[in-house]
Amino acid sequence: MRSDVLSQACQLGKHVRLPFHSSDSIVDSVFDISHSDVWTSPISSFGGFKYYVVFLDHYSHFLWVYPLRQKSDVFAKFLQFRAYVKTQFNCDIKSFQCDHGGEFDNSATHDLFASNGIQFRFSCPKTSQQNGKSERMLRTINNVIRTLLFQAHLPPKYWAEALHMATHLLNILPSTSINNETPFTKLFGKPPSYSHLRVFGCLCYPHITPSHKLSPRTTPCLFLGYPSNHRGYRCLDLSTHKIIISRHVTFDESGFPFGSMTPTSPPSYDFLDHSVDSSPISRRLLMTPSMYPTSATPPSPADQHNPIPTEPPPSCWESQVQKHTCSG
């Protein structure tokens, strides 16, 4: 029997998925291709978020994340992200890579892209490998979130806080995807600063304005990261559960307030594997306490006492530096 004759019976009984080849996408500038995907959490976050959407620039590997309460908010977040790109980088997104999820594959998005000349690049149904860059980024982000929560002994509901820290770290650490450059350098044209880094979830003491002369000048807090619109630190007041944003903070990076509150059985972070396969982390993300001084005073506006934000801004720690603008 001829070996080159295609047997229908064999195809029906033995058909397998074809191998995937390396991507041949070549980009010359930022936002030539933007990748996106959405992750769904089975656990609501401290601020009531159930999803997050990630936007990844193919050229710089810089990423932006937006926590979401509803999946239908994805389109609004894309409009917000695109407006940021157009204003800050004086260019538009040229191609957009995503899967066939309803949050992307809908008439509003199709009409917007068609009227603005943005190319849609869909992965085939049931073929997440074709959206591999953003799929791998989701996996990496969630691995970092898990590591941060483990170290700080934090309950799973703090995943959105750890999400912003993970994104910030990934943006300023070297990436093998861009020849060990940092995404920050590729996007903004200068090296990132590391002097502000502190251990996520550690004990900290922000300066507070006393109500009278004998009032305490600080209160024990949990360090939760960096606000995107202040040069300071986000500190969770352990007694009032409100966020204090301050530039004058002293850190105890060997102390973790939730460590002493941890129940007999440690919390499980298996929910971070929801729709995401596990893989090793390729960058060193946790900083040891000895690497940094115990206090810091980064320049920022006056101290502020704010409630926990209901809509955190994207984690990008934007700086007033020379930005990489689009070619052409």
mmCIF file of C-alpha atoms in Angstrom:
data_model
loop_
_atom_site.group_PDB
_atom_site.id
_atom_site.type_symbol
_atom_site.label_atom_id
_atom_site.label_comp_id
_atom_site.label_asym_id
_atom_site.label_seq_id
_atom_site.Cartn_x
_atom_site.Cartn_y
_atom_site.Cartn_z
ATOM 1 C CA MET A 1 0.000 0.000 0.000
ATOM 2 C CA ARG A 2 1.327 3.428 -0.882
ATOM 3 C CA SER A 3 2.645 5.285 2.170
ATOM 4 C CA ASP A 4 1.681 8.709 0.777
ATOM 5 C CA VAL A 5 -2.032 7.898 0.601
ATOM 6 C CA LEU A 6 -3.957 9.679 3.345
ATOM 7 C CA SER A 7 -6.114 7.206 5.265
ATOM 8 C CA GLN A 8 -9.278 8.727 6.667
ATOM 9 C CA ALA A 9 -9.552 5.954 9.254
ATOM 10 C CA CYS A 10 -6.010 6.655 10.475
ATOM 11 C CA GLN A 11 -6.750 10.370 10.667
ATOM 12 C CA LEU A 12 -9.912 9.743 12.656
ATOM 13 C CA GLY A 13 -8.154 7.404 15.050
ATOM 14 C CA LYS A 14 -4.678 8.871 15.353
ATOM 15 C CA HIS A 15 -4.866 12.598 14.564
ATOM 16 C CA VAL A 16 -2.631 14.705 16.785
ATOM 17 C CA ARG A 17 -1.972 18.415 17.202
ATOM 18 C CA LEU A 18 0.722 19.718 14.864
ATOM 19 C CA PRO A 19 3.995 21.001 16.335
ATOM 20 C CA PHE A 20 4.464 24.711 16.974
ATOM 21 C CA HIS A 21 7.367 26.579 15.444
ATOM 22 C CA SER A 22 9.172 29.545 16.925
ATOM 23 C CA SER A 23 7.497 32.877 16.289
ATOM 24 C CA ASP A 24 9.020 34.870 13.442
ATOM 25 C CA SER A 25 7.488 38.193 14.542
ATOM 26 C CA ILE A 26 10.084 40.958 14.206
ATOM 27 C CA VAL A 27 9.370 44.420 15.586
ATOM 28 C CA ASP A 28 11.429 47.583 15.264
ATOM 29 C CA SER A 29 9.709 49.874 17.718
ATOM 30 C CA VAL A 30 7.533 50.043 20.793
ATOM 31 C CA PHE A 31 3.863 49.169 20.348
ATOM 32 C CA ASP A 32 4.355 47.577 16.934
ATOM 33 C CA ILE A 33 2.695 44.571 18.588
ATOM 34 C CA SER A 34 0.854 44.599 21.906
ATOM 35 C CA HIS A 35 -0.156 41.323 23.544
ATOM 36 C CA SER A 36 -3.015 40.947 25.986
ATOM 37 C CA ASP A 37 -4.767 38.354 28.090
ATOM 38 C CA VAL A 38 -7.128 38.196 31.057
ATOM 39 C CA TRP A 39 -6.758 36.108 34.207
ATOM 40 C CA THR A 40 -9.724 35.114 36.354
ATOM 41 C CA SER A 41 -9.300 34.658 40.107
ATOM 42 C CA PRO A 42 -11.595 32.314 42.032
ATOM 43 C CA ILE A 43 -10.907 34.493 45.116
ATOM 44 C CA SER A 44 -11.954 38.130 45.366
ATOM 45 C CA SER A 45 -9.124 40.462 46.303
ATOM 46 C CA PHE A 46 -8.971 42.842 49.257
ATOM 47 C CA GLY A 47 -10.426 45.555 47.017
ATOM 48 C CA GLY A 48 -13.075 43.318 45.466
ATOM 49 C CA PHE A 49 -11.285 42.451 42.216
ATOM 50 C CA LYS A 50 -11.900 39.149 40.417
ATOM 51 C CA TYR A 51 -9.808 39.571 37.241
ATOM 52 C CA TYR A 52 -6.832 41.356 35.847
ATOM 53 C CA VAL A 53 -5.917 42.231 32.271
ATOM 54 C CA VAL A 54 -2.308 42.465 31.147
ATOM 55 C CA PHE A 55 -0.980 44.485 28.207
ATOM 56 C CA LEU A 56 2.532 43.556 27.091
ATOM 57 C CA ASP A 57 4.631 45.500 24.588
ATOM 58 C CA HIS A 58 6.439 43.047 22.304
ATOM 59 C CA TYR A 59 9.460 45.297 21.672
ATOM 60 C CA SER A 60 10.322 46.360 25.235
ATOM 61 C CA HIS A 61 8.597 43.548 27.150
ATOM 62 C CA PHE A 62 7.204 46.239 29.447
ATOM 63 C CA LEU A 63 3.852 45.316 30.909
ATOM 64 C CA TRP A 64 0.836 47.056 32.381
ATOM 65 C CA VAL A 65 -1.794 45.386 34.556
ATOM 66 C CA TYR A 66 -5.283 46.514 35.509
ATOM 67 C CA PRO A 67 -7.323 44.697 38.191
ATOM 68 C CA LEU A 68 -10.980 44.330 37.223
ATOM 69 C CA ARG A 69 -14.216 43.679 39.059
ATOM 70 C CA GLN A 70 -15.989 42.593 35.889
ATOM 71 C CA LYS A 71 -14.651 41.085 32.693
ATOM 72 C CA SER A 72 -16.742 43.555 30.744
ATOM 73 C CA ASP A 73 -14.390 46.307 31.982
ATOM 74 C CA VAL A 74 -11.618 45.059 29.667
ATOM 75 C CA PHE A 75 -12.639 47.314 26.778
ATOM 76 C CA ALA A 76 -12.621 50.423 28.993
ATOM 77 C CA LYS A 77 -9.172 49.494 30.282
ATOM 78 C CA PHE A 78 -7.901 49.033 26.747
ATOM 79 C CA LEU A 79 -9.132 52.531 25.878
ATOM 80 C CA GLN A 80 -7.334 53.838 28.956
ATOM 81 C CA PHE A 81 -4.139 52.009 28.011
ATOM 82 C CA ARG A 82 -4.284 53.192 24.397
ATOM 83 C CA ALA A 83 -4.815 56.806 25.508
ATOM 84 C CA TYR A 84 -1.715 56.503 27.716
ATOM 85 C CA VAL A 85 0.330 55.173 24.790
ATOM 86 C CA LYS A 86 -0.811 57.947 22.445
ATOM 87 C CA THR A 87 -0.191 60.742 24.957
ATOM 88 C CA GLN A 88 3.079 59.559 26.473
ATOM 89 C CA PHE A 89 4.735 58.035 23.391
ATOM 90 C CA ASN A 90 3.151 60.002 20.553
ATOM 91 C CA CYS A 91 2.141 56.876 18.637
ATOM 92 C CA ASP A 92 -0.598 54.289 18.392
ATOM 93 C CA ILE A 93 -0.754 50.535 18.799
ATOM 94 C CA LYS A 94 -0.207 48.920 15.390
ATOM 95 C CA SER A 95 -1.105 45.264 16.047
ATOM 96 C CA PHE A 96 -2.945 43.634 18.924
ATOM 97 C CA GLN A 97 -2.430 39.941 19.742
ATOM 98 C CA CYS A 98 -5.022 38.162 21.887
ATOM 99 C CA ASP A 99 -7.247 35.105 22.076
ATOM 100 C CA HIS A 100 -10.871 34.762 20.984
ATOM 101 C CA GLY A 101 -12.302 35.646 24.391
ATOM 102 C CA GLY A 102 -15.486 37.673 24.294
ATOM 103 C CA GLU A 103 -13.778 40.522 26.124
ATOM 104 C CA PHE A 104 -11.737 41.131 22.943
ATOM 105 C CA ASP A 105 -13.721 39.498 20.128
ATOM 106 C CA ASN A 106 -16.734 41.815 20.108
ATOM 107 C CA SER A 107 -18.243 44.449 17.841
ATOM 108 C CA ALA A 108 -17.055 47.440 19.895
ATOM 109 C CA THR A 109 -13.417 46.337 19.721
ATOM 110 C CA HIS A 110 -13.642 45.319 16.055
ATOM 111 C CA ASP A 111 -15.170 48.680 15.107
ATOM 112 C CA LEU A 112 -12.540 50.616 17.060
ATOM 113 C CA PHE A 113 -9.665 48.706 15.486
ATOM 114 C CA ALA A 114 -11.073 48.927 11.955
ATOM 115 C CA SER A 115 -11.627 52.689 12.193
ATOM 116 C CA ASN A 116 -8.112 53.285 13.539
ATOM 117 C CA GLY A 117 -6.133 50.869 11.393
ATOM 118 C CA ILE A 118 -5.118 48.595 14.274
ATOM 119 C CA GLN A 119 -4.498 45.015 13.133
ATOM 120 C CA PHE A 120 -6.191 42.243 15.116
ATOM 121 C CA ARG A 121 -4.069 39.093 15.553
ATOM 122 C CA PHE A 122 -6.206 36.308 17.040
ATOM 123 C CA SER A 123 -4.978 32.941 18.208
ATOM 124 C CA CYS A 124 -6.891 29.993 16.766
ATOM 125 C CA PRO A 125 -9.665 28.572 18.977
ATOM 126 C CA LYS A 126 -8.342 26.173 21.654
ATOM 127 C CA THR A 127 -4.776 27.121 20.664
ATOM 128 C CA SER A 128 -3.402 29.220 23.501
ATOM 129 C CA GLN A 129 0.148 28.585 22.265
ATOM 130 C CA GLN A 130 -0.437 31.179 19.534
ATOM 131 C CA ASN A 131 -0.948 33.740 22.281
ATOM 132 C CA GLY A 132 2.040 32.311 24.095
ATOM 133 C CA LYS A 133 3.817 35.524 25.062
ATOM 134 C CA SER A 134 0.950 36.861 27.149
ATOM 135 C CA GLU A 135 0.080 33.359 28.423
ATOM 136 C CA ARG A 136 3.644 32.939 29.692
ATOM 137 C CA MET A 137 3.542 36.399 31.227
ATOM 138 C CA LEU A 138 0.386 35.510 33.172
ATOM 139 C CA ARG A 139 2.179 32.418 34.440
ATOM 140 C CA THR A 140 5.243 34.413 35.459
ATOM 141 C CA ILE A 141 3.208 37.137 37.157
ATOM 142 C CA ASN A 142 1.237 34.594 39.183
ATOM 143 C CA ASN A 143 4.405 32.781 40.219
ATOM 144 C CA VAL A 144 5.799 36.053 41.542
ATOM 145 C CA ILE A 145 2.517 36.858 43.302
ATOM 146 C CA ARG A 146 2.658 33.466 45.002
ATOM 147 C CA THR A 147 6.259 34.014 46.102
ATOM 148 C CA LEU A 148 5.503 37.459 47.531
ATOM 149 C CA LEU A 149 2.461 36.209 49.438
ATOM 150 C CA PHE A 150 4.391 33.228 50.813
ATOM 151 C CA GLN A 151 7.238 35.383 52.085
ATOM 152 C CA ALA A 152 4.920 37.887 53.765
ATOM 153 C CA HIS A 153 2.517 35.205 55.129
ATOM 154 C CA LEU A 154 -0.347 37.189 53.608
ATOM 155 C CA PRO A 155 -3.852 35.779 53.064
ATOM 156 C CA PRO A 156 -4.816 35.058 49.436
ATOM 157 C CA LYS A 157 -7.115 38.099 49.325
ATOM 158 C CA TYR A 158 -4.010 40.321 49.018
ATOM 159 C CA TRP A 159 -3.231 38.945 45.557
ATOM 160 C CA ALA A 160 -4.086 42.248 43.827
ATOM 161 C CA GLU A 161 -1.623 44.134 46.036
ATOM 162 C CA ALA A 162 1.063 41.568 45.229
ATOM 163 C CA LEU A 163 0.097 41.851 41.548
ATOM 164 C CA HIS A 164 1.204 45.483 41.414
ATOM 165 C CA MET A 165 4.473 44.697 43.172
ATOM 166 C CA ALA A 166 5.135 41.738 40.858
ATOM 167 C CA THR A 167 4.514 43.886 37.787
ATOM 168 C CA HIS A 168 6.823 46.605 39.051
ATOM 169 C CA LEU A 169 9.610 44.097 39.714
ATOM 170 C CA LEU A 170 9.252 42.415 36.331
ATOM 171 C CA ASN A 171 9.487 45.782 34.598
ATOM 172 C CA ILE A 172 12.766 46.769 36.261
ATOM 173 C CA LEU A 173 14.590 43.426 36.320
ATOM 174 C CA PRO A 174 16.603 41.966 33.400
ATOM 175 C CA SER A 175 14.655 39.750 31.014
ATOM 176 C CA THR A 176 16.104 36.948 28.898
ATOM 177 C CA SER A 177 13.446 37.759 26.287
ATOM 178 C CA ILE A 178 15.248 41.028 25.479
ATOM 179 C CA ASN A 179 18.877 39.907 25.866
ATOM 180 C CA ASN A 180 18.977 40.548 29.618
ATOM 181 C CA GLU A 181 18.041 44.196 29.287
ATOM 182 C CA THR A 182 15.320 45.574 31.539
ATOM 183 C CA PRO A 183 11.925 46.421 30.058
ATOM 184 C CA PHE A 184 12.184 49.813 31.753
ATOM 185 C CA THR A 185 15.408 50.605 29.898
ATOM 186 C CA LYS A 186 14.012 49.441 26.556
ATOM 187 C CA LEU A 187 10.941 51.621 26.975
ATOM 188 C CA PHE A 188 12.278 54.742 28.696
ATOM 189 C CA GLY A 189 15.880 54.818 27.477
ATOM 190 C CA LYS A 190 17.676 54.803 30.834
ATOM 191 C CA PRO A 191 18.369 52.307 33.636
ATOM 192 C CA PRO A 192 15.785 51.965 36.407
ATOM 193 C CA SER A 193 16.519 52.954 39.984
ATOM 194 C CA TYR A 194 16.535 50.271 42.664
ATOM 195 C CA SER A 195 17.092 52.488 45.712
ATOM 196 C CA HIS A 196 13.371 52.594 46.518
ATOM 197 C CA LEU A 197 12.898 48.813 46.696
ATOM 198 C CA ARG A 198 11.728 47.352 49.987
ATOM 199 C CA VAL A 199 10.554 43.878 51.019
ATOM 200 C CA PHE A 200 6.880 43.419 50.232
ATOM 201 C CA GLY A 201 4.666 42.729 53.246
ATOM 202 C CA CYS A 202 7.239 43.739 55.843
ATOM 203 C CA LEU A 203 6.601 45.831 58.957
ATOM 204 C CA CYS A 204 6.954 49.565 58.420
ATOM 205 C CA TYR A 205 6.407 52.808 60.289
ATOM 206 C CA PRO A 206 5.234 55.824 58.262
ATOM 207 C CA HIS A 207 5.416 59.271 59.814
ATOM 208 C CA ILE A 208 1.994 60.654 60.707
ATOM 209 C CA THR A 209 1.026 64.152 61.777
ATOM 210 C CA PRO A 210 0.101 63.959 65.486
ATOM 211 C CA SER A 211 -3.240 65.348 66.637
ATOM 212 C CA HIS A 212 -1.549 66.755 69.750
ATOM 213 C CA LYS A 213 1.941 66.912 71.209
ATOM 214 C CA LEU A 214 1.728 63.623 73.108
ATOM 215 C CA SER A 215 0.240 61.596 70.248
ATOM 216 C CA PRO A 216 2.348 58.862 68.594
ATOM 217 C CA ARG A 217 4.360 59.986 65.572
ATOM 218 C CA THR A 218 3.818 56.712 63.720
ATOM 219 C CA THR A 219 1.782 53.521 63.738
ATOM 220 C CA PRO A 220 2.686 49.922 62.811
ATOM 221 C CA CYS A 221 1.839 49.243 59.178
ATOM 222 C CA LEU A 222 2.182 46.624 56.470
ATOM 223 C CA PHE A 223 4.205 47.655 53.415
ATOM 224 C CA LEU A 224 2.081 47.069 50.301
ATOM 225 C CA GLY A 225 4.114 48.660 47.529
ATOM 226 C CA TYR A 226 4.407 51.919 45.650
ATOM 227 C CA PRO A 227 1.713 54.341 44.479
ATOM 228 C CA SER A 228 1.959 55.182 40.792
ATOM 229 C CA ASN A 229 1.182 58.861 41.330
ATOM 230 C CA HIS A 230 3.406 59.584 44.354
ATOM 231 C CA ARG A 231 7.099 59.139 45.061
ATOM 232 C CA GLY A 232 6.423 57.364 48.295
ATOM 233 C CA TYR A 233 5.188 54.143 49.856
ATOM 234 C CA ARG A 234 1.798 52.493 50.412
ATOM 235 C CA CYS A 235 1.409 51.389 54.010
ATOM 236 C CA LEU A 236 -1.618 49.540 55.408
ATOM 237 C CA ASP A 237 -2.477 50.741 58.923
ATOM 238 C CA LEU A 238 -2.921 47.514 60.888
ATOM 239 C CA SER A 239 -5.420 49.082 63.296
ATOM 240 C CA THR A 240 -7.652 51.052 60.908
ATOM 241 C CA HIS A 241 -7.051 49.034 57.701
ATOM 242 C CA LYS A 242 -6.614 52.251 55.743
ATOM 243 C CA ILE A 243 -3.790 53.073 53.367
ATOM 244 C CA ILE A 244 -1.234 55.688 54.405
ATOM 245 C CA ILE A 245 0.854 57.134 51.580
ATOM 246 C CA SER A 246 4.033 58.657 52.954
ATOM 247 C CA ARG A 247 7.546 59.604 51.906
ATOM 248 C CA HIS A 248 8.927 59.253 55.451
ATOM 249 C CA VAL A 249 8.883 55.545 56.260
ATOM 250 C CA THR A 250 11.113 53.363 58.428
ATOM 251 C CA PHE A 251 11.192 49.684 57.506
ATOM 252 C CA ASP A 252 11.741 46.534 59.547
ATOM 253 C CA GLU A 253 12.434 44.188 56.643
ATOM 254 C CA SER A 254 12.935 41.180 58.905
ATOM 255 C CA GLY A 255 9.500 41.550 60.463
ATOM 256 C CA PHE A 256 6.278 40.385 58.842
ATOM 257 C CA PRO A 257 3.130 41.397 60.758
ATOM 258 C CA PHE A 258 1.015 38.615 59.296
ATOM 259 C CA GLY A 259 3.640 36.028 60.228
ATOM 260 C CA SER A 260 2.481 36.108 63.843
ATOM 261 C CA MET A 261 -1.158 35.947 62.756
ATOM 262 C CA THR A 262 -0.763 32.935 60.479
ATOM 263 C CA PRO A 263 -3.090 30.038 61.468
ATOM 264 C CA THR A 264 -1.799 26.549 62.253
ATOM 265 C CA SER A 265 -2.129 25.532 58.618
ATOM 266 C CA PRO A 266 -0.585 28.096 56.246
ATOM 267 C CA PRO A 267 -2.846 29.566 53.562
ATOM 268 C CA SER A 268 -3.010 27.863 50.200
ATOM 269 C CA TYR A 269 -2.154 29.805 47.073
ATOM 270 C CA ASP A 270 -3.254 27.097 44.649
ATOM 271 C CA PHE A 271 -5.876 29.489 43.285
ATOM 272 C CA LEU A 272 -3.046 31.219 41.408
ATOM 273 C CA ASP A 273 -2.776 28.110 39.223
ATOM 274 C CA HIS A 274 -6.335 28.717 38.017
ATOM 275 C CA SER A 275 -6.137 28.533 34.189
ATOM 276 C CA VAL A 276 -2.365 28.993 34.372
ATOM 277 C CA ASP A 277 0.253 26.230 34.064
ATOM 278 C CA SER A 278 3.179 26.349 36.467
ATOM 279 C CA SER A 279 6.667 27.237 35.303
ATOM 280 C CA PRO A 280 9.891 28.396 36.947
ATOM 281 C CA ILE A 281 10.587 32.084 37.482
ATOM 282 C CA SER A 282 13.481 33.290 35.357
ATOM 283 C CA ARG A 283 14.407 36.350 37.386
ATOM 284 C CA ARG A 284 15.428 36.949 40.962
ATOM 285 C CA LEU A 285 12.532 38.834 42.507
ATOM 286 C CA LEU A 286 12.905 38.862 46.269
ATOM 287 C CA MET A 287 15.277 41.313 47.888
ATOM 288 C CA THR A 288 17.000 40.418 51.138
ATOM 289 C CA PRO A 289 16.689 42.914 54.028
ATOM 290 C CA SER A 290 20.449 43.506 54.200
ATOM 291 C CA MET A 291 20.490 44.986 50.696
ATOM 292 C CA TYR A 292 18.736 48.182 51.733
ATOM 293 C CA PRO A 293 18.849 50.760 54.548
ATOM 294 C CA THR A 294 16.101 50.639 57.159
ATOM 295 C CA SER A 295 14.616 54.037 56.333
ATOM 296 C CA ALA A 296 13.914 56.029 53.222
ATOM 297 C CA THR A 297 12.738 59.481 52.249
ATOM 298 C CA PRO A 298 12.022 59.507 48.503
ATOM 299 C CA PRO A 299 10.772 62.857 47.184
ATOM 300 C CA SER A 300 6.988 63.085 47.067
ATOM 301 C CA PRO A 301 4.119 65.394 47.964
ATOM 302 C CA ALA A 302 3.053 65.783 51.588
ATOM 303 C CA ASP A 303 1.974 62.685 53.511
ATOM 304 C CA GLN A 304 -1.584 61.605 52.873
ATOM 305 C CA HIS A 305 -4.061 59.323 54.602
ATOM 306 C CA ASN A 306 -6.231 57.598 52.027
ATOM 307 C CA PRO A 307 -8.727 54.742 52.150
ATOM 308 C CA ILE A 308 -7.848 51.598 50.251
ATOM 309 C CA PRO A 309 -8.314 52.553 46.587
ATOM 310 C CA THR A 310 -11.212 50.994 44.744
ATOM 311 C CA GLU A 311 -9.472 51.291 41.370
ATOM 312 C CA PRO A 312 -5.669 51.057 41.653
ATOM 313 C CA PRO A 313 -3.761 52.652 38.777
ATOM 314 C CA PRO A 314 -1.615 50.447 36.521
ATOM 315 C CA SER A 315 1.647 49.291 38.022
ATOM 316 C CA CYS A 316 4.337 50.995 36.035
ATOM 317 C CA TRP A 317 6.105 53.427 38.458
ATOM 318 C CA GLU A 318 6.333 55.925 35.639
ATOM 319 C CA SER A 319 9.216 58.402 35.728
ATOM 320 C CA GLN A 320 9.851 61.687 34.002
ATOM 321 C CA VAL A 321 12.604 60.347 31.762
ATOM 322 C CA GLN A 322 13.362 60.191 28.066
ATOM 323 C CA LYS A 323 10.837 57.814 26.513
ATOM 324 C CA HIS A 324 11.307 55.594 23.478
ATOM 325 C CA THR A 325 8.966 56.960 20.830
ATOM 326 C CA CYS A 326 7.548 55.091 17.871
ATOM 327 C CA SER A 327 9.489 55.009 14.638
ATOM 328 C CA GLY A 328 8.123 56.241 11.363
#
